[in-house]
Coordinates of C-alpha atoms in Angstrom, one line a residue:
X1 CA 6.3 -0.6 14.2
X2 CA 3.1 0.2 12.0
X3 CA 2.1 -3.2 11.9
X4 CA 2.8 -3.6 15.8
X5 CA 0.6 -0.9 16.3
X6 CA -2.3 -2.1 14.4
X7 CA -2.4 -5.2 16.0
X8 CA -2.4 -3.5 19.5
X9 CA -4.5 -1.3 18.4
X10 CA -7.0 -3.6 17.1
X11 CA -7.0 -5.0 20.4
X12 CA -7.5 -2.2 22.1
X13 CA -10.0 -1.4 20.5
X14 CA -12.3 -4.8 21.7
X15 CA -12.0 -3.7 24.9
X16 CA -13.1 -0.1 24.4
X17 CA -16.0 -0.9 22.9
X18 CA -17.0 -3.1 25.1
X19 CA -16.5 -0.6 28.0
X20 CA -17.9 2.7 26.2
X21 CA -19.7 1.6 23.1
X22 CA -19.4 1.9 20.0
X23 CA -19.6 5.6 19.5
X24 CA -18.0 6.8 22.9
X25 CA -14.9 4.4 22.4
X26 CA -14.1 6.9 19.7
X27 CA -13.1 9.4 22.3
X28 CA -9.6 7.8 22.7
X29 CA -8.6 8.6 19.1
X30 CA -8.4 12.8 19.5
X31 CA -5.5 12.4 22.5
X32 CA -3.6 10.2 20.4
X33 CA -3.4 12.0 17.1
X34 CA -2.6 15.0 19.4
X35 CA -0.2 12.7 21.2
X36 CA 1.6 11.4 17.8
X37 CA 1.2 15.3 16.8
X38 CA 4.0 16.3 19.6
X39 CA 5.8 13.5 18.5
X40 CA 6.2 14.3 14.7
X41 CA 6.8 17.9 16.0
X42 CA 10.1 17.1 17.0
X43 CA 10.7 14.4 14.8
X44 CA 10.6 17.2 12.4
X45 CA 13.4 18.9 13.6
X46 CA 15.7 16.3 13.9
X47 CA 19.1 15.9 12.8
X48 CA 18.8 19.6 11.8
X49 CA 20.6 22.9 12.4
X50 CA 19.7 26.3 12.8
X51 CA 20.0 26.9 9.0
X52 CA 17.1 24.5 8.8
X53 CA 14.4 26.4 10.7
X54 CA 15.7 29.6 9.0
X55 CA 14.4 28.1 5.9
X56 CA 10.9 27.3 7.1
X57 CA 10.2 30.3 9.0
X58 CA 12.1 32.3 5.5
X59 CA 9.5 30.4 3.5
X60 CA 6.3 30.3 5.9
X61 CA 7.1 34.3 5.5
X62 CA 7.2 34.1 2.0
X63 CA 3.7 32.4 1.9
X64 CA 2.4 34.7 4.4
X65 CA 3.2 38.2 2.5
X66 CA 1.7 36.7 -0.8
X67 CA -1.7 37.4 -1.7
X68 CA -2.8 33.2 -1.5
X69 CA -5.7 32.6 1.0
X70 CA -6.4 29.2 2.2
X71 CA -9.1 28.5 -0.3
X72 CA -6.2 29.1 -3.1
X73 CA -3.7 26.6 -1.8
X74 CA -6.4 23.9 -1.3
X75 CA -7.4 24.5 -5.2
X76 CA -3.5 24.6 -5.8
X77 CA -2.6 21.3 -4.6
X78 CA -6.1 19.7 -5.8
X79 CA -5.0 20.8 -9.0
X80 CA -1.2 19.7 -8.4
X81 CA -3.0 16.4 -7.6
X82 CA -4.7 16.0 -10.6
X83 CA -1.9 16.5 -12.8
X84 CA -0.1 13.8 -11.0
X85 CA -2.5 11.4 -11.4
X86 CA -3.3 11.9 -14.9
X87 CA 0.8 12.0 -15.4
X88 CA 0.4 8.2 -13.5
X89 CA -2.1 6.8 -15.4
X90 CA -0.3 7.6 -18.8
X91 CA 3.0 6.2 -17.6
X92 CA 1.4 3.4 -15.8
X93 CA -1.3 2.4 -18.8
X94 CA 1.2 3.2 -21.4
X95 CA 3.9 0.9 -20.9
X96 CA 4.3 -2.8 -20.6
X97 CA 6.7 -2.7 -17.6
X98 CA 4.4 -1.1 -15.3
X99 CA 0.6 -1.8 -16.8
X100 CA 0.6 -5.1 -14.4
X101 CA 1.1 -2.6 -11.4
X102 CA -2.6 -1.7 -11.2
X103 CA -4.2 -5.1 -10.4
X104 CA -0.6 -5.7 -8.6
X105 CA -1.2 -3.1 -6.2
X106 CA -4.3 -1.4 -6.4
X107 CA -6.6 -4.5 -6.8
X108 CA -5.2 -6.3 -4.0
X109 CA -4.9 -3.5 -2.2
X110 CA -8.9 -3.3 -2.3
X111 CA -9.5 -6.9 -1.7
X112 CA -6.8 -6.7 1.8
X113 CA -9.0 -3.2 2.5
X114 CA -11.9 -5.3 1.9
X115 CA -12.0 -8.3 3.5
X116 CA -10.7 -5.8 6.7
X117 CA -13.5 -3.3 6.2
X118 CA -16.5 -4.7 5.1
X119 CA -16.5 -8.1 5.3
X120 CA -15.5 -8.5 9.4
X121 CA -17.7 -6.1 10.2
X122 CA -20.7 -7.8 8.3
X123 CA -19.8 -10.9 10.3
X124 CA -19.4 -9.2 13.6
X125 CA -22.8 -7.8 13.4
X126 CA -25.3 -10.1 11.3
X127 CA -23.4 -13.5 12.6
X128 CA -22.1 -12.7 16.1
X129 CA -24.3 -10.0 17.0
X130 CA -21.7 -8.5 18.4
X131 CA -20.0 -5.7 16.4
X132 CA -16.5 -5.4 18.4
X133 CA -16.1 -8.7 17.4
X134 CA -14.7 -7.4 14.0
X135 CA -11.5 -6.0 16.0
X136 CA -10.4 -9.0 16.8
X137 CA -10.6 -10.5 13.1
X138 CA -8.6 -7.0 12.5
X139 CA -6.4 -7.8 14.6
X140 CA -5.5 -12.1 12.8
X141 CA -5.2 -9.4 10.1
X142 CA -2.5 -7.2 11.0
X143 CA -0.9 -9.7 12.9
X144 CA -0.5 -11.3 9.3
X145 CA 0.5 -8.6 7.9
X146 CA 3.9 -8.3 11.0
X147 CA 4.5 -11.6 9.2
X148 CA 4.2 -10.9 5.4
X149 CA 6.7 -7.3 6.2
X150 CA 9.2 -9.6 7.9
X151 CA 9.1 -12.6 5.2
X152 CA 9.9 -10.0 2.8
X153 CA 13.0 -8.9 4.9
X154 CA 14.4 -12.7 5.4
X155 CA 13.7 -13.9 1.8
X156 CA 15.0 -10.5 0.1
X157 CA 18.5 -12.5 -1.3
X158 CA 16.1 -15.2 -2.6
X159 CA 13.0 -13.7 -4.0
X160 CA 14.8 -10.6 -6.1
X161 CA 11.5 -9.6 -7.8
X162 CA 8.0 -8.9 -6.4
X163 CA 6.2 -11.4 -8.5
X164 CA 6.5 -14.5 -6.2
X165 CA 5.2 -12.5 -3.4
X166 CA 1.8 -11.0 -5.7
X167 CA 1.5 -14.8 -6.6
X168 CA 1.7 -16.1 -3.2
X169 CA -0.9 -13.0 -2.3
X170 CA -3.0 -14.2 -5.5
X171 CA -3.4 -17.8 -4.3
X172 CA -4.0 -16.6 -0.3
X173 CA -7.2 -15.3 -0.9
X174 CA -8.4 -18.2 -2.1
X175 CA -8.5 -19.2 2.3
X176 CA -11.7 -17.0 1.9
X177 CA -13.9 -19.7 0.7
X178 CA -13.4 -20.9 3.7
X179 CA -15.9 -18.2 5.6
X180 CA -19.0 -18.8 4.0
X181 CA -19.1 -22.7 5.3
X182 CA -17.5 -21.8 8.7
X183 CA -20.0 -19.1 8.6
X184 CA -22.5 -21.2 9.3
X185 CA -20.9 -23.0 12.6
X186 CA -20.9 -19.5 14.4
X187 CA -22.7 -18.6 17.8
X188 CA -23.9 -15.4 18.3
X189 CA -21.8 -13.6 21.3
X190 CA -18.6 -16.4 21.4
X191 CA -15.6 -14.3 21.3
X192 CA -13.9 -17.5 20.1
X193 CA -15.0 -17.7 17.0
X194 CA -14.1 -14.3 15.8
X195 CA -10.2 -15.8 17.1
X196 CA -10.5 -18.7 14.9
X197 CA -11.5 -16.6 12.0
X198 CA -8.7 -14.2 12.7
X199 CA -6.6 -17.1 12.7
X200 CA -7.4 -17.3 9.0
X201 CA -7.2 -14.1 8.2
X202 CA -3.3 -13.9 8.9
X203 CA -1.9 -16.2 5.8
X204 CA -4.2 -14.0 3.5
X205 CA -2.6 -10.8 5.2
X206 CA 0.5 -12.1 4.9
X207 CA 0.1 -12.6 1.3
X208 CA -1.0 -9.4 0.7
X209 CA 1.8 -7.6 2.9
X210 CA 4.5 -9.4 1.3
X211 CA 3.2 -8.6 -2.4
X212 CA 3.0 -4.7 -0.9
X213 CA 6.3 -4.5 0.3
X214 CA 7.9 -5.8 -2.2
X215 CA 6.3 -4.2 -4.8
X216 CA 6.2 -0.6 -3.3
X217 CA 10.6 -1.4 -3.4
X218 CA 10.2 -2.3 -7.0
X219 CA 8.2 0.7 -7.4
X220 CA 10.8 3.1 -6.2
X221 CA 13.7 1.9 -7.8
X222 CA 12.0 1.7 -10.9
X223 CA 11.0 4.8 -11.3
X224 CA 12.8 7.4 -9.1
X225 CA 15.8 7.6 -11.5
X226 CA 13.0 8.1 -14.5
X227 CA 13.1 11.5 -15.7
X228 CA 9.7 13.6 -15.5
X229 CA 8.2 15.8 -18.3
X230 CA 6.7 18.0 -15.9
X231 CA 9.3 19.7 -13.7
X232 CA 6.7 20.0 -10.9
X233 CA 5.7 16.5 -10.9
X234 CA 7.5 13.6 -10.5
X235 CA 7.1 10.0 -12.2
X236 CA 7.3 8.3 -8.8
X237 CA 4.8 10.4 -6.5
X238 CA 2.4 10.4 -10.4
X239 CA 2.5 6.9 -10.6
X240 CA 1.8 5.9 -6.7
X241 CA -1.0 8.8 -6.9
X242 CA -2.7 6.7 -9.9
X243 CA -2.3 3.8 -8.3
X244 CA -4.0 4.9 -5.0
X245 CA -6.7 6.8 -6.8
X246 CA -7.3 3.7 -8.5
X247 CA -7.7 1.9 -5.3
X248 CA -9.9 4.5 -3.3
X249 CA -12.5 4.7 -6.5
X250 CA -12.5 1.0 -6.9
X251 CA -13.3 0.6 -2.9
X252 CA -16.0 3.4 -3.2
X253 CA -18.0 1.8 -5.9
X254 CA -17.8 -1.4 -5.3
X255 CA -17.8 -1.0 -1.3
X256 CA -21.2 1.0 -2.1
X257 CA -23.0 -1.5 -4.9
X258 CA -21.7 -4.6 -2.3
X259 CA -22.8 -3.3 0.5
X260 CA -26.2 -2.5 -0.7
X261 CA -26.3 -6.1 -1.6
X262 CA -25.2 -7.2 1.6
X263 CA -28.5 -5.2 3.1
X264 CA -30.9 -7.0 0.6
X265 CA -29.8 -10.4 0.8
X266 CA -30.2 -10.0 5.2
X267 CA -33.6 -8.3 4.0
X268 CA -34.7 -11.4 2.0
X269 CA -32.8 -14.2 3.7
X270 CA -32.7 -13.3 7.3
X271 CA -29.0 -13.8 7.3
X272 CA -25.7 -13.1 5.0
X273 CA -24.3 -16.8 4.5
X274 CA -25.2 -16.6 0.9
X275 CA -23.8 -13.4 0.6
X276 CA -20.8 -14.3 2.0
X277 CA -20.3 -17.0 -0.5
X278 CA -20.7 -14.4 -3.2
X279 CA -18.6 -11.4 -1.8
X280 CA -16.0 -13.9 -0.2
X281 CA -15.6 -16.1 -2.2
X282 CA -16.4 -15.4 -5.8
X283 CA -15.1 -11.7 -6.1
X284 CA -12.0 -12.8 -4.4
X285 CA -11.4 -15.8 -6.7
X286 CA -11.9 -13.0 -9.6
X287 CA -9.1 -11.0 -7.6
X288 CA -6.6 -13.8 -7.5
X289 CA -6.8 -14.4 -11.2
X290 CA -6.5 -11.0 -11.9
X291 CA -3.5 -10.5 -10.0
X292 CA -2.0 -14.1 -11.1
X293 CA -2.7 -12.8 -14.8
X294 CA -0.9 -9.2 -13.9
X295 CA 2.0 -11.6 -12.4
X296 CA 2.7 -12.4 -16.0
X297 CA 2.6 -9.2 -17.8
X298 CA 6.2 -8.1 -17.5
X299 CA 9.0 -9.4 -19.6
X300 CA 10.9 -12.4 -18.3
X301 CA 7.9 -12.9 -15.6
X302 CA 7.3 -16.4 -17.0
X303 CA 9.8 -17.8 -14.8
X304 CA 8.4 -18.8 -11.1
X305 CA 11.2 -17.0 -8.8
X306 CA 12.5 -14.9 -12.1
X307 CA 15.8 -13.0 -11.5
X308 CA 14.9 -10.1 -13.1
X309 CA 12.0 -8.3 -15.2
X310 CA 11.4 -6.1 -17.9
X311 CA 15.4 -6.4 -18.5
X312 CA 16.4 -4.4 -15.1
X313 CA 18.2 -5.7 -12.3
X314 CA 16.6 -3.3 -9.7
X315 CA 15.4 -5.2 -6.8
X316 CA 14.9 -2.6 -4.0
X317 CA 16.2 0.6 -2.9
X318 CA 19.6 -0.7 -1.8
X319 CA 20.1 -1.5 -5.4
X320 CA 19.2 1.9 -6.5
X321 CA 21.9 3.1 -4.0
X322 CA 24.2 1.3 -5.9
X323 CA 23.5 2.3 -9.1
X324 CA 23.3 5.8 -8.3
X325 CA 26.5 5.0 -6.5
X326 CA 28.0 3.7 -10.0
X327 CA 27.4 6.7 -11.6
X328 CA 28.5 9.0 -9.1
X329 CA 31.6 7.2 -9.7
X330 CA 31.4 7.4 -13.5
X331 CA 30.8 11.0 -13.4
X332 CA 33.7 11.6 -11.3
X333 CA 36.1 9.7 -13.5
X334 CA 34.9 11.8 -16.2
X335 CA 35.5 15.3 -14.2
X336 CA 38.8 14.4 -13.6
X337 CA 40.0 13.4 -17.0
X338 CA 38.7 16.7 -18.3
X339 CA 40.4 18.2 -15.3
X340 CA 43.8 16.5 -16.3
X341 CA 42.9 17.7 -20.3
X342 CA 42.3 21.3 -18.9
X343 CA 46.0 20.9 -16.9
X344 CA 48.0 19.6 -20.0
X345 CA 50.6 22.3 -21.6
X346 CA 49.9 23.3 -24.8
X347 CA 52.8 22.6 -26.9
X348 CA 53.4 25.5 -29.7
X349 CA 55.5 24.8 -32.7
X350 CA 57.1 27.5 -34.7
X351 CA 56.8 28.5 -37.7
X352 CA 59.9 29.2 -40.4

């Protein structure tokens, strides 16, 4: 559904710039968050009883009477934030089995955010001339992405670990090379163009969904039975918190230092077609050997559709249910034998 929605979305979205510009076509967004608002509002409540909202409103209550202000719980949870993140980056950086999921995830999270953010719209506006353009590249992108999610879901008997997917990711951006020489066959103001390019954009999104899917899996069922030092953090939420962070600081500087060179080379040039060769295709070529690198960190990753990594056999969540499941059992078989040791007589012999 989340991919659905960002491809209709996307195309929405041409129209609505078209119609109101590029600043009024912003007034749709407010009556949808309040729309999806009411919608979470009962989602929220569902599937539970009375004995639910008792224990809300017991705890909004609780919150109320205490002596926290609003500027106290924003400074609590930035600090509860912090802790997380530095907890993820020392179990992520400190450990062989999970060191590869930075450039795994984060990095190629960066390059999908990217090539969706900063190099469309760059095209839209200093090639096409027409910035609503970039929508429609969006959408090639999201469309992709529909794809990747339900590759994942058809191949997930065949391809039990993440790493074929984050290869297959690692060698789709390489398509990028193809913009800066198709770059150059653009006319300004030909919708069809942008289509052809969003045609191109959907086996690199697909790549890149596929890796995410799979790996976010891996991620949870490799960590949520991993016990935390810190009773109010946990190793899953520390570890996706790094990993995001990572993401959002390595978009923010680079996004920044890119873009700026984006500007100059327009400046000088007159046009962007030798920055696109440069932002398209070099930094992603650095991407996909970085992730193909990360690809063979973990132990037994050497293999090209390996059955299992790091010496676990945890492929998803529905294996975690099963291995939770397993010991559930165990510890049951233990209860009752010391059930059946508590029931046995004691015999009593007699002395003289």
């Amino acid at each position: 559904m989340y991919e659905v929605a960002g491809t209709c979305g996307a195309l929405l979205s041409v129209k609505l710039i078209k119609v109101f510009g590029n600043n009024y076509s912003f007034l749709i967004t407010p009556p949808l968050f309040a729309l999806a608002g009411l919608t979470w509002s009962f989602i929220d409540r569902l599937g539970h009883g009375s004995n639910a909202g008792k224990v809300v409103d017991a705890m909004d209550d609780s919150k109320s009477i205490g002596n926290t202000n609003y500027l106290h719980s924003i400074a609590t949870g930035a600090k509860a934030f912090a802790r997380s993140t530095y907890k993820g980056a020392i179990i992520t950086m400190s450990n062989r089995k999970f060191i590869w999921l930075l450039p795994g995830y984060s990095f190629a999270l960066y390059g999908h955010r990217y090539l969706e953010n900063a190099i469309s719209p760059a095209i839209a506006k200093r090639i096409m001339l027409d910035s609503s353009y970039s929508q429609i590249m969006v959408c090639g992108s999201n469309l992709g992405e529909l794809f990747g999610a339900m590759f994942v879901l058809l191949a997930t008997t065949l391809v039990q670990t993440p790493l074929p997917f984050l290869r297959f990711d690692a060698l789709a951006l390489l398509i990028v090379w193809a913009l800066p020489a198709y770059s150059h066959q653009i006319r300004p103001h030909d919708a069809s163009y942008a289509w052809r390019i969003a045609g191109m954009f959907i086996p690199v999104s697909m790549g890149w969904a596929a890796g995410d899917v799979s790996l976010a899996a891996f991620i949870q069922a490799s960590l949520a039975r991993m016990e935390s030092a810190d009773s109010q953090v946990s190793a899953l939420g520390s570890v996706m918190a790094f990993l995001y962070s990572s993401y959002i600081i390595t978009y923010a500087i680079l996004g920044s230092l890119l873009g700026t060179y984006i500007d100059k080379v327009f400046a000088r040039d007159g046009n962007i077609y030798r920055a696109l060769l440069n932002i398209g295709g070099v930094q992603f070529t650095v991407l996909s050997a970085i992730i193909i690198f990360a690809t063979l960190t973990p132990k037994g990753a050497l293999a090209f559709n390996p059955s299992m990594i790091n010496d676990a056999e945890l492929n998803g969540p529905a294996d975690l249910e099963h291995q939770r499941e397993a010991e559930d059992d165990v510890a049951g078989r233990d209860d009752s034998s010391v059930e059946k040791e508590k029931e046995k007589p004691v015999k009593t012999t007699d002395i003289g």
